[in-house]
Short mmCIF file of C-alpha atoms and ligand atoms in Angstrom, two decimals:
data_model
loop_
_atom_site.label_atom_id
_atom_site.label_comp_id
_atom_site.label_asym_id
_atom_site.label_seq_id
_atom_site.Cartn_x
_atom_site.Cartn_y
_atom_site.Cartn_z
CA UNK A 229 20.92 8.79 20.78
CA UNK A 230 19.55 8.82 16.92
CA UNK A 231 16.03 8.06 17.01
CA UNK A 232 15.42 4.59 14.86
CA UNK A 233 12.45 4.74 11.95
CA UNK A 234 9.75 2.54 12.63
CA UNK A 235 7.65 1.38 10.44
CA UNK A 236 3.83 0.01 10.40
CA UNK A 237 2.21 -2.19 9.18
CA UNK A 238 -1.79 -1.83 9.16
CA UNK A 239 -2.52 -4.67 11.31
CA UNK A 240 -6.60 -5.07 11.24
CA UNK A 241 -6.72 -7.58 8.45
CA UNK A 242 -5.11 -9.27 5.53
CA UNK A 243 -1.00 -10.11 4.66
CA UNK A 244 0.29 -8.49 8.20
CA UNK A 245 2.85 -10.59 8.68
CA UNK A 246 3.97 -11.06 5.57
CA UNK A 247 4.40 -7.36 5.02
CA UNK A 248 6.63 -6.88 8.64
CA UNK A 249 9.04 -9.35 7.25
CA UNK A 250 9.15 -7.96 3.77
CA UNK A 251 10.10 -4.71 4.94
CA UNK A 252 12.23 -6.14 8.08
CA UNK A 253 14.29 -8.40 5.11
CA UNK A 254 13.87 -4.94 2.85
CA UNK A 255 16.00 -2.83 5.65
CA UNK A 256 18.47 -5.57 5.92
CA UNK A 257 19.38 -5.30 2.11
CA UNK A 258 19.51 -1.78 2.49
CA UNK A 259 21.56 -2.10 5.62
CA UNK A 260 19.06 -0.22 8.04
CA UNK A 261 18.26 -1.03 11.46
CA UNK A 262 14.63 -0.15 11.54
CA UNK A 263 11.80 -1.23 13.99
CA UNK A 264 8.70 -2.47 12.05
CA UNK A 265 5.64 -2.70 13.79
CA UNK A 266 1.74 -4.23 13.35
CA UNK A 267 -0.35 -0.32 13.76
CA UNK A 268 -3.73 -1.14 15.46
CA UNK A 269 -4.73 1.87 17.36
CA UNK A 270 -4.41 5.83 17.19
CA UNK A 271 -1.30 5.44 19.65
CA UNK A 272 0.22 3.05 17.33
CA UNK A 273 0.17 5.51 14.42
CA UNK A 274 2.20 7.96 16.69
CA UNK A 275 5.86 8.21 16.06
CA UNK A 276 5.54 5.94 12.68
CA UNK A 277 7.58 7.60 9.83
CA UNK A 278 5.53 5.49 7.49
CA UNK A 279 2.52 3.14 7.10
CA UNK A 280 1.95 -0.13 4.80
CA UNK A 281 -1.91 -0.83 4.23
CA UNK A 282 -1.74 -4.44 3.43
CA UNK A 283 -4.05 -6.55 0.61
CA UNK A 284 -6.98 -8.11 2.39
CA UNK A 285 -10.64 -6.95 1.42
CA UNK A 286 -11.37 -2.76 1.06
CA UNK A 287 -14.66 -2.51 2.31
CA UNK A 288 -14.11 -4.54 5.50
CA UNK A 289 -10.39 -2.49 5.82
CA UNK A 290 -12.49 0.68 5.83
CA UNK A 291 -14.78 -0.60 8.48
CA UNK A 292 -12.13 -1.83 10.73
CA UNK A 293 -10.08 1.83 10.74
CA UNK A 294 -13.93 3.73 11.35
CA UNK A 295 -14.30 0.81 14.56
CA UNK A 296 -10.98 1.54 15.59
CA UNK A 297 -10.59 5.69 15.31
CA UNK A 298 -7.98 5.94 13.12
CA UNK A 299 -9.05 6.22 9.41
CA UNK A 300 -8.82 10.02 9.71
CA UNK A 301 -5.86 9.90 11.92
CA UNK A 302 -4.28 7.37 9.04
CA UNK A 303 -4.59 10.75 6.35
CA UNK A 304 -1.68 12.44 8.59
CA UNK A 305 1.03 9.80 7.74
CA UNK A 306 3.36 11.26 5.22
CA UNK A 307 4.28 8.00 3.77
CA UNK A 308 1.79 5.28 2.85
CA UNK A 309 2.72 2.53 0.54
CA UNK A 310 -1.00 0.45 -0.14
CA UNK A 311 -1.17 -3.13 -2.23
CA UNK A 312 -4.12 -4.27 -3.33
CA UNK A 313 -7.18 -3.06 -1.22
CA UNK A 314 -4.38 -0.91 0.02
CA UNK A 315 -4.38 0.96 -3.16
CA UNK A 316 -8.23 1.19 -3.06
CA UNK A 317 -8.33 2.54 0.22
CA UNK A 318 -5.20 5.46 -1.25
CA UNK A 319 -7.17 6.09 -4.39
CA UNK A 320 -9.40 9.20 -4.78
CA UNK A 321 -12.62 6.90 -6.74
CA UNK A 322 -13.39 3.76 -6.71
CA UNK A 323 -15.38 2.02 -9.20
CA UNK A 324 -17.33 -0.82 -8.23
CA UNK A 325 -17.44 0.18 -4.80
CA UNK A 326 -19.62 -1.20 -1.42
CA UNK A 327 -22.63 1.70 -0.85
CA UNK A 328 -20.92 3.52 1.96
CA UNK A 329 -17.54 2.65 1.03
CA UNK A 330 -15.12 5.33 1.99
CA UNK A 331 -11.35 5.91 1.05
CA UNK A 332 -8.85 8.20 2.22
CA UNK A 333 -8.67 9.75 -1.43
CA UNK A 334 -4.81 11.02 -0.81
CA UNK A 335 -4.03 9.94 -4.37
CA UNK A 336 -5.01 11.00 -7.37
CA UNK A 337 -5.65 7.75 -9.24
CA UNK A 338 -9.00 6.02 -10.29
CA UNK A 339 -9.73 2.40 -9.29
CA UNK A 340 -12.17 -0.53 -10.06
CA UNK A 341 -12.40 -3.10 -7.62
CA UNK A 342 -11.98 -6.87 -8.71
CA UNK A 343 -11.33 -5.86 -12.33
CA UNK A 344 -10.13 -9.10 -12.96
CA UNK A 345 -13.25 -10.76 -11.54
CA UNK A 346 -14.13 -13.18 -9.43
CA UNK A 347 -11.42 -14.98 -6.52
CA UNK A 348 -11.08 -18.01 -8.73
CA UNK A 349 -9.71 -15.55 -11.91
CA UNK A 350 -6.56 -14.41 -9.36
CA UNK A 351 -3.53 -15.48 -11.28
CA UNK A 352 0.09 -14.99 -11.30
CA UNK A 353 2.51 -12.98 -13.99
CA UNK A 354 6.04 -12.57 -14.38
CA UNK A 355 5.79 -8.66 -15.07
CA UNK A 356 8.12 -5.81 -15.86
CA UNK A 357 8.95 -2.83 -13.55
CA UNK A 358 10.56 0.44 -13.09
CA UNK A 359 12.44 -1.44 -10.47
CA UNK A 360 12.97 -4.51 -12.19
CA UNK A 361 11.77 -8.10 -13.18
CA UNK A 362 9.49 -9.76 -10.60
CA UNK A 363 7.05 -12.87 -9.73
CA UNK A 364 3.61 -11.08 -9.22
CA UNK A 365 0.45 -12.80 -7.51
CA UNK A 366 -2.82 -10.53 -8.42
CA UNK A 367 -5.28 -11.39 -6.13
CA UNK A 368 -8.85 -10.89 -6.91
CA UNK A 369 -7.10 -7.80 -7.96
CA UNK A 370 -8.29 -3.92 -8.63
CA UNK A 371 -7.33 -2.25 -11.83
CA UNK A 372 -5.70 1.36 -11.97
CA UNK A 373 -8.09 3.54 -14.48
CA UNK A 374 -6.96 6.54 -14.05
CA UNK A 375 -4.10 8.62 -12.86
CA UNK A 376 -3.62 11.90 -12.25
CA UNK A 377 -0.93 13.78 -13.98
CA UNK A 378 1.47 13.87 -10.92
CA UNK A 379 1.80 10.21 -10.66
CA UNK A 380 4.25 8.03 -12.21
CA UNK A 381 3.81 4.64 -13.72
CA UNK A 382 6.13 2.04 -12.33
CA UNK A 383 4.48 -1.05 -13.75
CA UNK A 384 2.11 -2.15 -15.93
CA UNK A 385 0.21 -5.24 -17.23
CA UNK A 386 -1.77 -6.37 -20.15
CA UNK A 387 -1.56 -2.55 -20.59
CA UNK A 388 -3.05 -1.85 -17.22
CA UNK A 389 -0.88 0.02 -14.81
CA UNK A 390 -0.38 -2.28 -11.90
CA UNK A 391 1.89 -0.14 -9.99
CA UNK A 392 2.17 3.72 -9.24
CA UNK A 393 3.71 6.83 -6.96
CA UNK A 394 2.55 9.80 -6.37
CA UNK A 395 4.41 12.97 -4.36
CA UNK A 396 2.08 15.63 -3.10
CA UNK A 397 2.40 18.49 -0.69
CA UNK A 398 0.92 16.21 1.80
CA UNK A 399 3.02 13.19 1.09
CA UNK A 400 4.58 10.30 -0.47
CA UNK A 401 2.49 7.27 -2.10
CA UNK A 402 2.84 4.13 -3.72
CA UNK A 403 -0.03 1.69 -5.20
CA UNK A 404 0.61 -1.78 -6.45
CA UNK A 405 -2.23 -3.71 -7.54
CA UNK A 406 -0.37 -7.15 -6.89
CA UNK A 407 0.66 -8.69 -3.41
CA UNK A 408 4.70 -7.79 -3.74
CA UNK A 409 5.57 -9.43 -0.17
CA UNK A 410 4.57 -12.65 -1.50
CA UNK A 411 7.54 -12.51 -3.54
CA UNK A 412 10.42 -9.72 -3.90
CA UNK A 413 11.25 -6.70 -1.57
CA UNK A 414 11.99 -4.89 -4.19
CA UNK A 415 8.95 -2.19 -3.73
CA UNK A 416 9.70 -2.27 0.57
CA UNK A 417 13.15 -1.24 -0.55
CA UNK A 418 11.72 1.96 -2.92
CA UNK A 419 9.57 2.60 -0.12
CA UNK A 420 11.78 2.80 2.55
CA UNK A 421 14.34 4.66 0.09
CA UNK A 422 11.95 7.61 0.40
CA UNK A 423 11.13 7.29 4.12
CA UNK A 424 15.38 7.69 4.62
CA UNK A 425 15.44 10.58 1.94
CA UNK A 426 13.09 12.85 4.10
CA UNK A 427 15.02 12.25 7.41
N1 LIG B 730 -10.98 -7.46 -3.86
C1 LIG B 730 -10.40 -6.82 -2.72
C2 LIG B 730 -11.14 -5.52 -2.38
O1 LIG B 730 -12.02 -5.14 -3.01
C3 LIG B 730 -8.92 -6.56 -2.88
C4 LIG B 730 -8.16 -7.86 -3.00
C5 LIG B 730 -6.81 -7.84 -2.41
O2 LIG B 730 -6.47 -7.02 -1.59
N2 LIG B 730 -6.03 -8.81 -2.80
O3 LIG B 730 -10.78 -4.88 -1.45
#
C-alpha cells in the first residue's frame, strides 16, 4: 500500500485548528488525500513529512517545545512552513527578543518581534504575492529585516517583506509574517507543493 503524507500541525499553542483545516481544504484543491495531524510530543514528530508552527506568542512557543522535548527534535523536519511567531521561532536573530529566548535558527533571515507595535496596532491589508492577491490579518506582527541571499521574497508590504522561502541542504522553509489560514490556502497549497515534489 502507498504510504499517505501526514502533515503536523504544532499543536502547543496558538491557530491549531485553524491551520489543520487550512491545509486539510489546501490538499483537497490540490486533490491529495493527506492525513493532517495536531504534533505534541517527540512521537508525534515521527513519520511527519512536514511541520506547520502556527502564530501564537514566540517566547511562550519556545518554552512549550523545551517542556515538551522536542525543540531539538523539531530541527530534523525537512519541511517547516512558520507564520507569525512561527517565522520567529525559523529565523536565525531575533530582534527584540525575551532574555533567554531561543529559536531554531534554520533560516537565514533576521526578525524583530512586534514591529508593528503593540496588539491594538494589528491590522488587516489586501497585499500582493508571488502566489497571488490575498486578504492578510497581521497580528501584533514581526517584521522580516534581513534575508539571507538564498531566500526568496514572496511578499512584501509597506516595503517590508512579509513573506519568504528558503531551500537549504537541510531543508525546505517558508515564513509569512501574517496569519494566511485566517483567509486563503493559497501558501498550504505552495507548501504542500514542495512536500509532494520530494516524494
Ligand atoms: N508577537 C508574537 C511573538 O512575539 C507573534 C504574534 C503572532 O504570532 N501573531 O511571538
Amino acid at each position: 500500500m502507498e504510504k499517505r503524507i501526514v502533515i503536523g500541525v504544532l499543536g502547543l499553542q496558538g491557530d491549531v485548528l485553524e491551520h489543520i483545516d487550512a491545509t486539510k481544504n489546501a490538499a483537497r484543491k490540490l486533490r491529495k488525500d493527506i492525513d493532517v495531524i495536531s504534533v505534541r510530543t517527540k512521537r508525534d514528530l515521527e513519520g511527519i513529512a512536514g511541520l506547520i508552527i502556527p502564530g501564537g506568542e514566540s517566547t511562550t512557543l519556545y518554552k512549550l517545545c523545551e517542556r515538551e522535548g522536542i525543540f531539538e527534535e523539531i530541527k530534523k523536519i525537512r519541511n517547516i512552513f512558520g507564520t507569525c511567531a512561527g517565522t520567529i521561532m525559523l529565523s536565525k536573530n531575533v530582534e527584540n527578543k525575551i532574555p533567554g529566548q531561543k529559536t531554531l535558527q534554520l533560516m537565514d533571515i533576521e526578525v524583530a518581534r512586534n514591529a508593528y507595535g503593540r496588539q491594538n496596532d494589528s491590522f488587516e491589508a489586501d497585499i500582493k504575492t508571488a502566489l497571488g492577491a490575498l486578504h492578510a490579518f497581521f497580528i501584533r506582527a514581526p517584521k522580516i529585516t534581513r534575508i539571507g541571499k538564498n531566500v526568496r521574497i514572496l511578499a512584501k508590504y509597506g516595503g517590508d517583506i512579509v513573506a519568504c522561502e528558503e531551500k537549504t541542504k537541510r531543508g525546505y522553509y517558508l515564513a509569512l509574517c501574517f496569519h494566511p489560514e485566517l483567509t486563503t490556502t493559497l501558501f498550504h497549497e505552495h507548501f504542500l507543493g514542495r512536500v509532494f515534489s520530494e516524494d
